[in-house]
Amino acid sequence: VADLDPASAIELLESIVIPTVALDPTGRVRWSNAAAERLLAWPRDLLVGQPLEAVLPARFRAKSGAPLYAYLLSHTRHSPERSFRMSYLRRDGVEIEVDCNVSLVAQKSLALSLMRRPDSFGDAPLDTSGTVESEQRYRLVFDHAPLALWHFDARGVITACNDQFVRVIGSNKRALIGLNQLTLQDSFVVDCVKGALAGKRMHFEGDYRSATGGKVTPVRADFAFIRAEDGTITGGVGILEDITERKQAEDALRETNAILQAVFEASPLPIVSVSPEAKVRLWNRAAEQVFGYRAAELLGKKIPNIPPERSEEFFARFARVLAGQVLLNLETYYLHKDGSVVDVSLSSAPLSLREGEVAGTITVLADITERKRAQAERTALLEKERAARQAAEEAQLRLELLAQASAAIASSLDYDDTLQRAARMAMPRFAQRTAVFLLDEGKLRLVAAHPDPLPRKEAAQTIAPGVVSSGQPFVGELSLCVPLVVLGRTLGALWLGRNETEPTFTSADVRLAEEIGHRAGVAIDNARLFRRTEQALRARDEFLSIASHELRTPVTSLRLSVQNLEAMAAEGSLATAPPALVARGLATVVRQTQHLGRLIEELLDVSRIQAGRFELALSDGVDLGHLARATAVRLERELALAGCPVRVDAEPTSGRWDSARLDQVVTNLLTNAMKFGAGRPIDIIVRTSAGAASLAVSDHGIGIEPDAVERIFDRFERGVSAQHYGGLGLGLYIARQIVEAHHGTIAVHSQLGQGATFTVTLPRDTLGKGGA
Amino acid sequence: VSASESGESRAVSQSACVLVVDDDADIRDSIGDILELRGYQVARAANGREALDRLRHGPLPCLILLDLMMPVLNGWEFRAQQASDQALASVPVVIISGDGSTDQKAASIGVSEYLRKPLELSAILDVVRRHCGSRNRR
């Protein structure tokens, strides 16, 4: 201020909108500006020269003269910046409250700036200077409005503007007042001012480039015209708003939106938003690709691709999300437009556009169809691998079992024991219960059972006979029975049982069991063959031993008799020896020669029978009764020596038979009865009927052991030890062969210690040609 | 025929009787005739039972010629009873058998001598002489 010339300083002071009053050191008003004049409602010419107390309420007047001045001065010293409150009396006597700032100017002058307190704004109107008051108020509004305001006259010349306008335009008031806007560069200003002056309301939004400094400010401007009472347009007002911040916010928002839109569209994951009514609101490109529906065909429509069977579940879940629940990585599936299933993992959250208001849901989905498929494939593969491993392990187990069982089966010829061991090997891994049955002479015998006794014995025993008779395996879930077979013959059955907790039998199990059954069958057959061979060998060896004994016996007496006669002849004593002794020696020679002949004949018979060259010489009219009697007579001496008298009760009966062979039969039976007759009588009974004849030879000797009855007709067999009873053991064998060649039968009935009866029955007309 | 004297046989043969045990009558008779013709006494038995009866009820023989395979009581059984009878155990036994393994069987019943059938006249006379000494011909 000090640098200005007094006129400029006065003008500056005048232009200050704040009511300002200057006091001289005596406390009188020395100067006031226009604003103060309006505020205090005192004309300046009246106010200047007056003590300040004149406009103060009575309570301030106490501090008249220096004291008031000193008080004000103290404020400049203590807190020049702080305003203090005071009141003054308007010219109409109304007390107005103001905030007052005091500053020390020069030569102890004080400058008081007075700001009317807003709360005292609505008090009683100024009765005499209302216009001033109203004007003042307008001014206040004008000055303090946050908008840039200005007035221009009909030529477009700015006549008034507020500080905000000055700030926005970036200039100063002096430069602006009196500026003709129509001369400005800014075309929008020119256009708008012209428009307003033409009676139009004008609006502009855009950048304003200030003439000074080239500062660009985004603005919004409105222009209105002012009409005089006569209707002519006297000027206009403009309102200018700096919208930099709003613009920035809008730009930021737009940018954010663009980013979000880009993200939304570029998202590789389907993003879908639906309204609370389940209508599609957002449907991005990925969703289009994954589900096959275009956003354009879906927006505003209900979600179309919920699988019907999942509908209820979907809406329950949707309701939960609307209620505020957030779902994370939930796996489910939707449908593709082409109807195929799309497996998804979804995360869903409620969508809230305004506080407290749910506008739907937003859902991000991941297409996991491939993953699911891969997973399923992997699972299937793993399962396959696991199954394969298990199968391999089971196969290994079966192989081991088969190897062990085979080894056990082959280890011994005692097959009962062998089968027991083999069966036990199946336990407990392959089966928990086993049973082995063997067919012995038509009867099924339980050889081994584990555990013993078998808990399900009945089942095993009903199943096994079925398997043995059919030769086919029985396969139940927990019960398996296979035949023991060799060369198509069933020798028995192997039964296996599993506990309820074990897996059921598979076809591989059945094959394994059948293989074991087959191997066991072979082993049993081998063992039986071996046993039979051994028996045959034993019988043959025994026969050879017996045969040599039987042959040596007659040769011994024959040789001794001959050597004795020879020695006597050599000594010359033959002539002098007792004739009876010589005769007995010769008789022995004859008898033993015949005996030897018979033995040789027997052996030859066996040989013929074996070779199938045993033939009958049949002739009609052979009398069996006569034949029996003649044989008894022929063997009289031997029977007597054995102490066995023979009683013959024979009907004459004739048939077409081989007489010599039947003689052999009767001889053999009689010799047999004599040998085992224990020196008791022997009965021969011959009977006849229409078609057959029968011959029974009974002794009362030692009888036959029941278990020997079956085999006494076999070759080389005998009912008792050869150490007691000599003979080749061929008599009964040959007798049976002869009888059977006649199509007859031979049977024995015996009680041990009571003797035995051999009965031969012959058809009287032997039909066949004979031969064994 | 030369007689070979042995102290052992003299000591046991007092009766100069030979017991022939065989179930075959012709063998019993052949051996009996041969020995009787040469001055020996001969007792005959058709089986082990008869032989034991003769031993217990007649004079002790100087030798037993024993067949093995016989009815009623066979050679093995006879031998077992003879050996367990103090009075009879000392009588020497010679097995006569047609069996192929006579030697083993003889050994198994504690008999060291055997003759295999068919028998030789000379072998019988030899064994009888050794046990019973020579006899004058009848």
JSON list of C-alpha atoms in Angstrom, two decimals, chain A residues 252-397:
[
{"chain": "A", "resi": 252, "resn": "ALA", "atom": "CA", "xyz": [-10.82, -42.23, -13.06]},
{"chain": "A", "resi": 253, "resn": "LEU", "atom": "CA", "xyz": [-14.20, -43.90, -12.93]},
{"chain": "A", "resi": 254, "resn": "ARG", "atom": "CA", "xyz": [-14.25, -44.27, -16.66]},
{"chain": "A", "resi": 255, "resn": "GLU", "atom": "CA", "xyz": [-10.78, -45.71, -16.60]},
{"chain": "A", "resi": 256, "resn": "THR", "atom": "CA", "xyz": [-11.64, -48.09, -13.83]},
{"chain": "A", "resi": 257, "resn": "ASN", "atom": "CA", "xyz": [-14.71, -49.11, -15.73]},
{"chain": "A", "resi": 258, "resn": "ALA", "atom": "CA", "xyz": [-12.70, -49.68, -18.85]},
{"chain": "A", "resi": 259, "resn": "ILE", "atom": "CA", "xyz": [-10.18, -51.73, -16.95]},
{"chain": "A", "resi": 260, "resn": "LEU", "atom": "CA", "xyz": [-12.87, -53.71, -15.26]},
{"chain": "A", "resi": 261, "resn": "GLN", "atom": "CA", "xyz": [-14.61, -54.24, -18.55]},
{"chain": "A", "resi": 262, "resn": "ALA", "atom": "CA", "xyz": [-11.34, -55.36, -20.13]},
{"chain": "A", "resi": 263, "resn": "VAL", "atom": "CA", "xyz": [-10.62, -57.66, -17.25]},
{"chain": "A", "resi": 264, "resn": "PHE", "atom": "CA", "xyz": [-14.13, -59.00, -17.38]},
{"chain": "A", "resi": 265, "resn": "GLU", "atom": "CA", "xyz": [-13.99, -59.65, -21.07]},
{"chain": "A", "resi": 266, "resn": "ALA", "atom": "CA", "xyz": [-10.40, -60.83, -21.14]},
{"chain": "A", "resi": 267, "resn": "SER", "atom": "CA", "xyz": [-10.84, -63.15, -18.21]},
{"chain": "A", "resi": 268, "resn": "PRO", "atom": "CA", "xyz": [-9.97, -66.70, -19.24]},
{"chain": "A", "resi": 269, "resn": "LEU", "atom": "CA", "xyz": [-12.51, -67.83, -16.66]},
{"chain": "A", "resi": 270, "resn": "PRO", "atom": "CA", "xyz": [-16.21, -67.48, -17.26]},
{"chain": "A", "resi": 271, "resn": "ILE", "atom": "CA", "xyz": [-17.66, -64.66, -15.15]},
{"chain": "A", "resi": 272, "resn": "VAL", "atom": "CA", "xyz": [-21.38, -64.50, -14.79]},
{"chain": "A", "resi": 273, "resn": "SER", "atom": "CA", "xyz": [-23.61, -62.21, -12.83]},
{"chain": "A", "resi": 274, "resn": "VAL", "atom": "CA", "xyz": [-27.27, -62.84, -12.35]},
{"chain": "A", "resi": 275, "resn": "SER", "atom": "CA", "xyz": [-30.03, -60.81, -10.82]},
{"chain": "A", "resi": 276, "resn": "PRO", "atom": "CA", "xyz": [-31.97, -62.00, -7.77]},
{"chain": "A", "resi": 277, "resn": "GLU", "atom": "CA", "xyz": [-34.51, -63.29, -10.28]},
{"chain": "A", "resi": 278, "resn": "ALA", "atom": "CA", "xyz": [-31.75, -65.48, -11.73]},
{"chain": "A", "resi": 279, "resn": "LYS", "atom": "CA", "xyz": [-31.67, -63.43, -14.91]},
{"chain": "A", "resi": 280, "resn": "VAL", "atom": "CA", "xyz": [-28.35, -63.05, -16.62]},
{"chain": "A", "resi": 281, "resn": "ARG", "atom": "CA", "xyz": [-26.79, -59.63, -16.13]},
{"chain": "A", "resi": 282, "resn": "LEU", "atom": "CA", "xyz": [-23.23, -60.32, -17.15]},
{"chain": "A", "resi": 283, "resn": "TRP", "atom": "CA", "xyz": [-21.90, -63.06, -19.38]},
{"chain": "A", "resi": 284, "resn": "ASN", "atom": "CA", "xyz": [-18.33, -62.66, -20.52]},
{"chain": "A", "resi": 285, "resn": "ARG", "atom": "CA", "xyz": [-16.53, -64.05, -23.52]},
{"chain": "A", "resi": 286, "resn": "ALA", "atom": "CA", "xyz": [-15.10, -66.99, -21.63]},
{"chain": "A", "resi": 287, "resn": "ALA", "atom": "CA", "xyz": [-18.61, -67.89, -20.53]},
{"chain": "A", "resi": 288, "resn": "GLU", "atom": "CA", "xyz": [-19.67, -67.74, -24.16]},
{"chain": "A", "resi": 289, "resn": "GLN", "atom": "CA", "xyz": [-16.88, -70.10, -25.12]},
{"chain": "A", "resi": 290, "resn": "VAL", "atom": "CA", "xyz": [-17.37, -72.54, -22.27]},
{"chain": "A", "resi": 291, "resn": "PHE", "atom": "CA", "xyz": [-21.16, -72.77, -22.38]},
{"chain": "A", "resi": 292, "resn": "GLY", "atom": "CA", "xyz": [-21.80, -71.97, -26.04]},
{"chain": "A", "resi": 293, "resn": "TYR", "atom": "CA", "xyz": [-24.37, -69.22, -25.37]},
{"chain": "A", "resi": 294, "resn": "ARG", "atom": "CA", "xyz": [-23.79, -65.67, -26.65]},
{"chain": "A", "resi": 295, "resn": "ALA", "atom": "CA", "xyz": [-24.14, -62.89, -24.13]},
{"chain": "A", "resi": 296, "resn": "ALA", "atom": "CA", "xyz": [-26.51, -61.15, -26.49]},
{"chain": "A", "resi": 297, "resn": "GLU", "atom": "CA", "xyz": [-29.00, -64.00, -26.43]},
{"chain": "A", "resi": 298, "resn": "LEU", "atom": "CA", "xyz": [-28.92, -64.36, -22.67]},
{"chain": "A", "resi": 299, "resn": "LEU", "atom": "CA", "xyz": [-28.79, -60.90, -21.12]},
{"chain": "A", "resi": 300, "resn": "GLY", "atom": "CA", "xyz": [-31.96, -60.28, -19.16]},
{"chain": "A", "resi": 301, "resn": "LYS", "atom": "CA", "xyz": [-33.08, -63.90, -19.54]},
{"chain": "A", "resi": 302, "resn": "LYS", "atom": "CA", "xyz": [-33.13, -66.65, -17.00]},
{"chain": "A", "resi": 303, "resn": "ILE", "atom": "CA", "xyz": [-30.03, -68.80, -16.76]},
{"chain": "A", "resi": 304, "resn": "PRO", "atom": "CA", "xyz": [-30.70, -71.51, -19.34]},
{"chain": "A", "resi": 305, "resn": "ASN", "atom": "CA", "xyz": [-28.10, -74.16, -18.66]},
{"chain": "A", "resi": 306, "resn": "ILE", "atom": "CA", "xyz": [-28.88, -75.58, -15.27]},
{"chain": "A", "resi": 307, "resn": "PRO", "atom": "CA", "xyz": [-29.18, -79.38, -15.48]},
{"chain": "A", "resi": 308, "resn": "PRO", "atom": "CA", "xyz": [-32.81, -80.22, -14.58]},
{"chain": "A", "resi": 309, "resn": "GLU", "atom": "CA", "xyz": [-31.72, -82.74, -11.99]},
{"chain": "A", "resi": 310, "resn": "ARG", "atom": "CA", "xyz": [-29.57, -80.10, -10.35]},
{"chain": "A", "resi": 311, "resn": "SER", "atom": "CA", "xyz": [-32.16, -77.32, -10.47]},
{"chain": "A", "resi": 312, "resn": "GLU", "atom": "CA", "xyz": [-33.29, -77.61, -6.88]},
{"chain": "A", "resi": 313, "resn": "GLU", "atom": "CA", "xyz": [-29.74, -77.73, -5.62]},
{"chain": "A", "resi": 314, "resn": "PHE", "atom": "CA", "xyz": [-28.81, -74.75, -7.78]},
{"chain": "A", "resi": 315, "resn": "PHE", "atom": "CA", "xyz": [-31.61, -72.51, -6.49]},
{"chain": "A", "resi": 316, "resn": "ALA", "atom": "CA", "xyz": [-30.97, -73.48, -2.89]},
{"chain": "A", "resi": 317, "resn": "ARG", "atom": "CA", "xyz": [-27.36, -72.50, -3.36]},
{"chain": "A", "resi": 318, "resn": "PHE", "atom": "CA", "xyz": [-28.33, -69.33, -5.21]},
{"chain": "A", "resi": 319, "resn": "ALA", "atom": "CA", "xyz": [-30.60, -68.34, -2.32]},
{"chain": "A", "resi": 320, "resn": "ARG", "atom": "CA", "xyz": [-27.78, -68.87, 0.15]},
{"chain": "A", "resi": 321, "resn": "VAL", "atom": "CA", "xyz": [-25.46, -66.64, -1.86]},
{"chain": "A", "resi": 322, "resn": "LEU", "atom": "CA", "xyz": [-28.14, -63.96, -2.14]},
{"chain": "A", "resi": 323, "resn": "ALA", "atom": "CA", "xyz": [-28.44, -64.21, 1.64]},
{"chain": "A", "resi": 324, "resn": "GLY", "atom": "CA", "xyz": [-24.77, -63.37, 1.96]},
{"chain": "A", "resi": 325, "resn": "GLN", "atom": "CA", "xyz": [-22.89, -66.65, 1.79]},
{"chain": "A", "resi": 326, "resn": "VAL", "atom": "CA", "xyz": [-19.71, -66.79, -0.25]},
{"chain": "A", "resi": 327, "resn": "LEU", "atom": "CA", "xyz": [-18.96, -70.03, -2.02]},
{"chain": "A", "resi": 328, "resn": "LEU", "atom": "CA", "xyz": [-15.42, -71.05, -2.83]},
{"chain": "A", "resi": 329, "resn": "ASN", "atom": "CA", "xyz": [-14.31, -73.70, -5.29]},
{"chain": "A", "resi": 330, "resn": "LEU", "atom": "CA", "xyz": [-17.54, -75.59, -5.28]},
{"chain": "A", "resi": 331, "resn": "GLU", "atom": "CA", "xyz": [-17.58, -78.39, -7.85]},
{"chain": "A", "resi": 332, "resn": "THR", "atom": "CA", "xyz": [-20.72, -78.99, -9.86]},
{"chain": "A", "resi": 333, "resn": "TYR", "atom": "CA", "xyz": [-21.74, -79.04, -13.50]},
{"chain": "A", "resi": 334, "resn": "TYR", "atom": "CA", "xyz": [-23.79, -77.09, -16.00]},
{"chain": "A", "resi": 335, "resn": "LEU", "atom": "CA", "xyz": [-24.92, -77.82, -19.50]},
{"chain": "A", "resi": 336, "resn": "HIS", "atom": "CA", "xyz": [-23.39, -76.62, -22.72]},
{"chain": "A", "resi": 337, "resn": "LYS", "atom": "CA", "xyz": [-25.77, -75.24, -25.33]},
{"chain": "A", "resi": 338, "resn": "ASP", "atom": "CA", "xyz": [-25.27, -78.48, -27.24]},
{"chain": "A", "resi": 339, "resn": "GLY", "atom": "CA", "xyz": [-26.51, -80.43, -24.20]},
{"chain": "A", "resi": 340, "resn": "SER", "atom": "CA", "xyz": [-23.15, -81.83, -23.10]},
{"chain": "A", "resi": 341, "resn": "VAL", "atom": "CA", "xyz": [-22.09, -81.66, -19.51]},
{"chain": "A", "resi": 342, "resn": "VAL", "atom": "CA", "xyz": [-19.57, -79.02, -18.43]},
{"chain": "A", "resi": 343, "resn": "ASP", "atom": "CA", "xyz": [-17.90, -79.73, -15.12]},
{"chain": "A", "resi": 344, "resn": "VAL", "atom": "CA", "xyz": [-17.07, -76.55, -13.27]},
{"chain": "A", "resi": 345, "resn": "SER", "atom": "CA", "xyz": [-15.48, -75.34, -10.10]},
{"chain": "A", "resi": 346, "resn": "LEU", "atom": "CA", "xyz": [-17.24, -72.16, -9.08]},
{"chain": "A", "resi": 347, "resn": "SER", "atom": "CA", "xyz": [-16.81, -69.35, -6.59]},
{"chain": "A", "resi": 348, "resn": "SER", "atom": "CA", "xyz": [-19.83, -67.18, -6.03]},
{"chain": "A", "resi": 349, "resn": "ALA", "atom": "CA", "xyz": [-20.54, -64.09, -3.96]},
{"chain": "A", "resi": 350, "resn": "PRO", "atom": "CA", "xyz": [-23.46, -61.77, -3.45]},
{"chain": "A", "resi": 351, "resn": "LEU", "atom": "CA", "xyz": [-23.25, -58.64, -5.63]},
{"chain": "A", "resi": 352, "resn": "SER", "atom": "CA", "xyz": [-24.03, -55.45, -3.80]},
{"chain": "A", "resi": 353, "resn": "LEU", "atom": "CA", "xyz": [-24.12, -52.26, -5.87]},
{"chain": "A", "resi": 354, "resn": "ARG", "atom": "CA", "xyz": [-25.53, -50.08, -3.08]},
{"chain": "A", "resi": 355, "resn": "GLU", "atom": "CA", "xyz": [-25.12, -50.50, 0.62]},
{"chain": "A", "resi": 356, "resn": "GLY", "atom": "CA", "xyz": [-27.54, -52.99, 2.10]},
{"chain": "A", "resi": 357, "resn": "GLU", "atom": "CA", "xyz": [-29.03, -53.94, -1.23]},
{"chain": "A", "resi": 358, "resn": "VAL", "atom": "CA", "xyz": [-28.23, -57.26, -2.95]},
{"chain": "A", "resi": 359, "resn": "ALA", "atom": "CA", "xyz": [-28.37, -56.90, -6.67]},
{"chain": "A", "resi": 360, "resn": "GLY", "atom": "CA", "xyz": [-27.70, -60.52, -7.48]},
{"chain": "A", "resi": 361, "resn": "THR", "atom": "CA", "xyz": [-24.68, -62.73, -7.53]},
{"chain": "A", "resi": 362, "resn": "ILE", "atom": "CA", "xyz": [-21.38, -62.71, -9.27]},
{"chain": "A", "resi": 363, "resn": "THR", "atom": "CA", "xyz": [-19.87, -66.04, -10.07]},
{"chain": "A", "resi": 364, "resn": "VAL", "atom": "CA", "xyz": [-16.50, -67.02, -11.44]},
{"chain": "A", "resi": 365, "resn": "LEU", "atom": "CA", "xyz": [-16.31, -70.49, -12.92]},
{"chain": "A", "resi": 366, "resn": "ALA", "atom": "CA", "xyz": [-13.51, -72.73, -14.05]},
{"chain": "A", "resi": 367, "resn": "ASP", "atom": "CA", "xyz": [-14.18, -75.37, -16.67]},
{"chain": "A", "resi": 368, "resn": "ILE", "atom": "CA", "xyz": [-12.82, -78.50, -15.06]},
{"chain": "A", "resi": 369, "resn": "THR", "atom": "CA", "xyz": [-14.27, -80.97, -17.55]},
{"chain": "A", "resi": 370, "resn": "GLU", "atom": "CA", "xyz": [-10.79, -81.82, -18.78]},
{"chain": "A", "resi": 371, "resn": "ARG", "atom": "CA", "xyz": [-9.41, -82.01, -15.30]},
{"chain": "A", "resi": 372, "resn": "LYS", "atom": "CA", "xyz": [-12.30, -84.19, -14.24]},
{"chain": "A", "resi": 373, "resn": "ARG", "atom": "CA", "xyz": [-11.79, -86.42, -17.24]},
{"chain": "A", "resi": 374, "resn": "ALA", "atom": "CA", "xyz": [-8.06, -86.63, -16.59]},
{"chain": "A", "resi": 375, "resn": "GLN", "atom": "CA", "xyz": [-8.76, -87.29, -12.96]},
{"chain": "A", "resi": 376, "resn": "ALA", "atom": "CA", "xyz": [-11.26, -89.99, -13.85]},
{"chain": "A", "resi": 377, "resn": "GLU", "atom": "CA", "xyz": [-8.74, -91.45, -16.28]},
{"chain": "A", "resi": 378, "resn": "ARG", "atom": "CA", "xyz": [-6.05, -91.35, -13.65]},
{"chain": "A", "resi": 379, "resn": "THR", "atom": "CA", "xyz": [-8.36, -92.92, -11.12]},
{"chain": "A", "resi": 380, "resn": "ALA", "atom": "CA", "xyz": [-9.37, -95.57, -13.62]},
{"chain": "A", "resi": 381, "resn": "LEU", "atom": "CA", "xyz": [-5.73, -96.14, -14.45]},
{"chain": "A", "resi": 382, "resn": "LEU", "atom": "CA", "xyz": [-4.80, -96.41, -10.81]},
{"chain": "A", "resi": 383, "resn": "GLU", "atom": "CA", "xyz": [-7.69, -98.74, -10.23]},
{"chain": "A", "resi": 384, "resn": "LYS", "atom": "CA", "xyz": [-6.62, -100.79, -13.24]},
{"chain": "A", "resi": 385, "resn": "GLU", "atom": "CA", "xyz": [-3.06, -100.87, -11.99]},
{"chain": "A", "resi": 386, "resn": "ARG", "atom": "CA", "xyz": [-4.20, -101.81, -8.51]},
{"chain": "A", "resi": 387, "resn": "ALA", "atom": "CA", "xyz": [-6.41, -104.56, -9.93]},
{"chain": "A", "resi": 388, "resn": "ALA", "atom": "CA", "xyz": [-3.56, -105.78, -12.10]},
{"chain": "A", "resi": 389, "resn": "ARG", "atom": "CA", "xyz": [-1.22, -105.82, -9.15]},
{"chain": "A", "resi": 390, "resn": "GLN", "atom": "CA", "xyz": [-3.75, -107.66, -7.06]},
{"chain": "A", "resi": 391, "resn": "ALA", "atom": "CA", "xyz": [-4.38, -110.12, -9.88]},
{"chain": "A", "resi": 392, "resn": "ALA", "atom": "CA", "xyz": [-0.64, -110.63, -10.20]},
{"chain": "A", "resi": 393, "resn": "GLU", "atom": "CA", "xyz": [-0.32, -111.19, -6.49]},
{"chain": "A", "resi": 394, "resn": "GLU", "atom": "CA", "xyz": [-3.21, -113.60, -6.54]},
{"chain": "A", "resi": 395, "resn": "ALA", "atom": "CA", "xyz": [-1.74, -115.38, -9.54]},
{"chain": "A", "resi": 396, "resn": "GLN", "atom": "CA", "xyz": [1.57, -115.54, -7.68]},
{"chain": "A", "resi": 397, "resn": "LEU", "atom": "CA", "xyz": [-0.22, -116.95, -4.66]}
]
